[in-house]
Amino acid sequence: MKNLRFISAVAAACALFASQPVLAAELSFDTYGSAVITAGQGTVQESSAEVPGGGSETVHFYGPGGQNAGDSTTPNTVQNEQAPAPESEGSASSPVITAGEADSPGQVQQSLSDPAAGGEQGGTESPEGVPSGELFPADQGMAQAEAVSGEQATAASGRVVDPSRPMVALTFDDGPQPSVGNRIMDCLAQYGGKATFFMVGERVGSYAAEVQRMVAEGHEVANHSMNHKYFQKLGPAQIQAQVSQANDAIEAACGVRPKLMRLPGGNVNNTVKANVNMPMIQWNIDTLDWKTKNADKTVQAVLSKVKDGDIVLMHELYSQSGDAAVRMIPELVNRGFQLVTVSEMAAAKGKNLEPGKLYSSMP
């Protein structure tokens, strides 16, 4: 009976490979006496072979293509499932097809009796400062975007900012925070807008995927200090460290070094001006979203007075701020505003942003 089952399985597999002339197959026997067929790399396909005793077993093999059949979520990737080990040396085990190299290193083993399934694997700011990264778990399903500079992304998309049309810069502080930032970016993508994200360096490493998405989609990544300390209370060396460490963290996460700085709380004195050594971006519309945590009030704070050249202050940490952003973005576009980054606005307005100077709007 065992021999008949073995012969039937081999015959079925041979028939399958015969129908795929581009595949090379090698028949051998494993330690437990099971048939092992080694095939080339490529697309998973299926066929059913009758086996003695009734029923059928599904054969998976790889042909040209490199994508797991039935799995549209992870192109160019073979989803792997390890064949179960036999219970004992003398027990009968299902024949195993061992595929050649897939997109990931190592061999891929598929059980004939248990087909692999597709799918995924799994002007003032808050006086309390910024919560640490552990309090805000990153989104699980988000794939990491390729890190390219904002200038490259803009050029690749053919994006043009028209200096003759009104524009506004939406800016978001205290992130990254994926549950809010990704919603904002989704909405901006729908309406062709870009934003500037002033990020706290100590949070960036925990949410690198979101930061990479910012860059890949043409948003501007910018510095909001390493630990959200108020600079007017610090000495020169401490100020310089807060700036440089945040720049280093952001660059390490996405490959782009920030060009702009926003001071925590907007607090500034002569010592701060002398030691930041970056253009310091303030704002002229303060939504107070951190204080009210009310989407209606945040939307009203912007739409009631927005005009060309405004820089709007919001915060990425709060879900209500995300709610407000996805409501105001389409309305701003409907009113004829271009939603631009701070650097895009400066270029369109002919402004040369200088280190050590503050900018709150660009009319």
PDB file of N, CA and C in Angstrom, residues 88-123:
ATOM      1  N   SER A  88       8.104   9.682  13.714  1.00  0.00           N
ATOM      2  CA  SER A  88       9.184   8.738  14.019  1.00  0.00           C
ATOM      3  C   SER A  88       9.760   8.247  12.712  1.00  0.00           C
ATOM      4  N   GLU A  89      10.901   7.615  12.822  1.00  0.00           N
ATOM      5  CA  GLU A  89      11.592   7.191  11.607  1.00  0.00           C
ATOM      6  C   GLU A  89      10.772   6.196  10.832  1.00  0.00           C
ATOM      7  N   GLY A  90       9.980   5.395  11.491  1.00  0.00           N
ATOM      8  CA  GLY A  90       9.234   4.364  10.804  1.00  0.00           C
ATOM      9  C   GLY A  90       7.864   4.804  10.327  1.00  0.00           C
ATOM     10  N   SER A  91       7.433   6.026  10.710  1.00  0.00           N
ATOM     11  CA  SER A  91       6.087   6.425  10.337  1.00  0.00           C
ATOM     12  C   SER A  91       6.043   6.949   8.929  1.00  0.00           C
ATOM     13  N   ALA A  92       4.868   6.847   8.317  1.00  0.00           N
ATOM     14  CA  ALA A  92       4.702   7.338   6.949  1.00  0.00           C
ATOM     15  C   ALA A  92       4.546   8.844   6.983  1.00  0.00           C
ATOM     16  N   SER A  93       5.222   9.536   6.094  1.00  0.00           N
ATOM     17  CA  SER A  93       5.108  10.993   6.025  1.00  0.00           C
ATOM     18  C   SER A  93       4.673  11.399   4.637  1.00  0.00           C
ATOM     19  N   SER A  94       4.089  12.592   4.543  1.00  0.00           N
ATOM     20  CA  SER A  94       3.667  13.087   3.235  1.00  0.00           C
ATOM     21  C   SER A  94       4.886  13.392   2.390  1.00  0.00           C
ATOM     22  N   PRO A  95       4.827  13.094   1.089  1.00  0.00           N
ATOM     23  CA  PRO A  95       5.931  13.492   0.219  1.00  0.00           C
ATOM     24  C   PRO A  95       6.116  15.000   0.274  1.00  0.00           C
ATOM     25  N   VAL A  96       7.325  15.474   0.109  1.00  0.00           N
ATOM     26  CA  VAL A  96       7.655  16.893   0.205  1.00  0.00           C
ATOM     27  C   VAL A  96       8.303  17.348  -1.078  1.00  0.00           C
ATOM     28  N   ILE A  97       7.849  18.500  -1.581  1.00  0.00           N
ATOM     29  CA  ILE A  97       8.524  19.125  -2.710  1.00  0.00           C
ATOM     30  C   ILE A  97       9.386  20.245  -2.158  1.00  0.00           C
ATOM     31  N   THR A  98      10.667  20.201  -2.392  1.00  0.00           N
ATOM     32  CA  THR A  98      11.573  21.250  -1.944  1.00  0.00           C
ATOM     33  C   THR A  98      11.876  22.160  -3.115  1.00  0.00           C
ATOM     34  N   ALA A  99      11.445  23.397  -3.016  1.00  0.00           N
ATOM     35  CA  ALA A  99      11.657  24.334  -4.119  1.00  0.00           C
ATOM     36  C   ALA A  99      13.049  24.921  -4.040  1.00  0.00           C
ATOM     37  N   GLY A 100      13.509  25.415  -5.170  1.00  0.00           N
ATOM     38  CA  GLY A 100      14.804  26.087  -5.214  1.00  0.00           C
ATOM     39  C   GLY A 100      14.717  27.444  -4.561  1.00  0.00           C
ATOM     40  N   GLU A 101      15.748  28.277  -4.720  1.00  0.00           N
ATOM     41  CA  GLU A 101      15.818  29.560  -4.046  1.00  0.00           C
ATOM     42  C   GLU A 101      14.669  30.469  -4.461  1.00  0.00           C
ATOM     43  N   ALA A 102      13.997  31.047  -3.486  1.00  0.00           N
ATOM     44  CA  ALA A 102      12.962  32.036  -3.753  1.00  0.00           C
ATOM     45  C   ALA A 102      13.553  33.414  -3.536  1.00  0.00           C
ATOM     46  N   ASP A 103      12.690  34.424  -3.333  1.00  0.00           N
ATOM     47  CA  ASP A 103      13.195  35.766  -3.135  1.00  0.00           C
ATOM     48  C   ASP A 103      13.919  35.912  -1.813  1.00  0.00           C
ATOM     49  N   SER A 104      13.560  35.096  -0.818  1.00  0.00           N
ATOM     50  CA  SER A 104      14.276  35.134   0.441  1.00  0.00           C
ATOM     51  C   SER A 104      15.271  33.995   0.466  1.00  0.00           C
ATOM     52  N   PRO A 105      16.385  34.156   1.188  1.00  0.00           N
ATOM     53  CA  PRO A 105      17.414  33.125   1.153  1.00  0.00           C
ATOM     54  C   PRO A 105      16.941  31.819   1.769  1.00  0.00           C
ATOM     55  N   GLY A 106      17.608  30.750   1.389  1.00  0.00           N
ATOM     56  CA  GLY A 106      17.287  29.445   1.946  1.00  0.00           C
ATOM     57  C   GLY A 106      16.271  28.699   1.111  1.00  0.00           C
ATOM     58  N   GLN A 107      16.088  27.438   1.420  1.00  0.00           N
ATOM     59  CA  GLN A 107      15.135  26.631   0.680  1.00  0.00           C
ATOM     60  C   GLN A 107      13.735  26.789   1.244  1.00  0.00           C
ATOM     61  N   VAL A 108      12.735  26.617   0.380  1.00  0.00           N
ATOM     62  CA  VAL A 108      11.340  26.694   0.755  1.00  0.00           C
ATOM     63  C   VAL A 108      10.758  25.295   0.689  1.00  0.00           C
ATOM     64  N   GLN A 109      10.150  24.843   1.764  1.00  0.00           N
ATOM     65  CA  GLN A 109       9.535  23.527   1.757  1.00  0.00           C
ATOM     66  C   GLN A 109       8.035  23.672   1.881  1.00  0.00           C
ATOM     67  N   GLN A 110       7.297  22.971   1.032  1.00  0.00           N
ATOM     68  CA  GLN A 110       5.841  23.010   1.049  1.00  0.00           C
ATOM     69  C   GLN A 110       5.318  21.597   1.290  1.00  0.00           C
ATOM     70  N   SER A 111       4.370  21.457   2.215  1.00  0.00           N
ATOM     71  CA  SER A 111       3.758  20.156   2.475  1.00  0.00           C
ATOM     72  C   SER A 111       2.682  19.876   1.440  1.00  0.00           C
ATOM     73  N   LEU A 112       2.709  18.675   0.867  1.00  0.00           N
ATOM     74  CA  LEU A 112       1.675  18.305  -0.100  1.00  0.00           C
ATOM     75  C   LEU A 112       0.302  18.245   0.551  1.00  0.00           C
ATOM     76  N   SER A 113       0.251  17.838   1.796  1.00  0.00           N
ATOM     77  CA  SER A 113      -1.041  17.652   2.442  1.00  0.00           C
ATOM     78  C   SER A 113      -1.550  18.907   3.125  1.00  0.00           C
ATOM     79  N   ASP A 114      -0.748  19.986   3.199  1.00  0.00           N
ATOM     80  CA  ASP A 114      -1.157  21.213   3.871  1.00  0.00           C
ATOM     81  C   ASP A 114      -0.698  22.408   3.059  1.00  0.00           C
ATOM     82  N   PRO A 115      -1.463  22.825   2.040  1.00  0.00           N
ATOM     83  CA  PRO A 115      -1.020  23.892   1.158  1.00  0.00           C
ATOM     84  C   PRO A 115      -0.756  25.180   1.923  1.00  0.00           C
ATOM     85  N   ALA A 116       0.266  25.902   1.484  1.00  0.00           N
ATOM     86  CA  ALA A 116       0.589  27.172   2.131  1.00  0.00           C
ATOM     87  C   ALA A 116      -0.475  28.197   1.803  1.00  0.00           C
ATOM     88  N   ALA A 117      -0.867  28.987   2.785  1.00  0.00           N
ATOM     89  CA  ALA A 117      -1.870  30.026   2.565  1.00  0.00           C
ATOM     90  C   ALA A 117      -1.189  31.348   2.298  1.00  0.00           C
ATOM     91  N   GLY A 118      -1.791  32.153   1.425  1.00  0.00           N
ATOM     92  CA  GLY A 118      -1.241  33.468   1.155  1.00  0.00           C
ATOM     93  C   GLY A 118      -1.662  34.439   2.234  1.00  0.00           C
ATOM     94  N   GLY A 119      -1.306  35.731   2.019  1.00  0.00           N
ATOM     95  CA  GLY A 119      -1.718  36.775   2.944  1.00  0.00           C
ATOM     96  C   GLY A 119      -0.562  37.388   3.670  1.00  0.00           C
ATOM     97  N   GLU A 120      -0.854  38.411   4.460  1.00  0.00           N
ATOM     98  CA  GLU A 120       0.191  39.146   5.149  1.00  0.00           C
ATOM     99  C   GLU A 120       0.598  38.452   6.435  1.00  0.00           C
ATOM    100  N   GLN A 121       1.829  38.663   6.833  1.00  0.00           N
ATOM    101  CA  GLN A 121       2.335  38.236   8.135  1.00  0.00           C
ATOM    102  C   GLN A 121       2.143  39.452   9.089  1.00  0.00           C
ATOM    103  N   GLY A 122       1.611  38.374   9.437  1.00  0.00           N
ATOM    104  CA  GLY A 122       1.553  39.382  10.330  1.00  0.00           C
ATOM    105  C   GLY A 122       1.833  40.920  10.373  1.00  0.00           C
ATOM    106  N   GLY A 123       0.478  78.729  19.163  1.00  0.00           N
ATOM    107  CA  GLY A 123       1.785  78.952  19.395  1.00  0.00           C
ATOM    108  C   GLY A 123       2.302  78.502  20.703  1.00  0.00           C
TER     109      GLY A 123
END
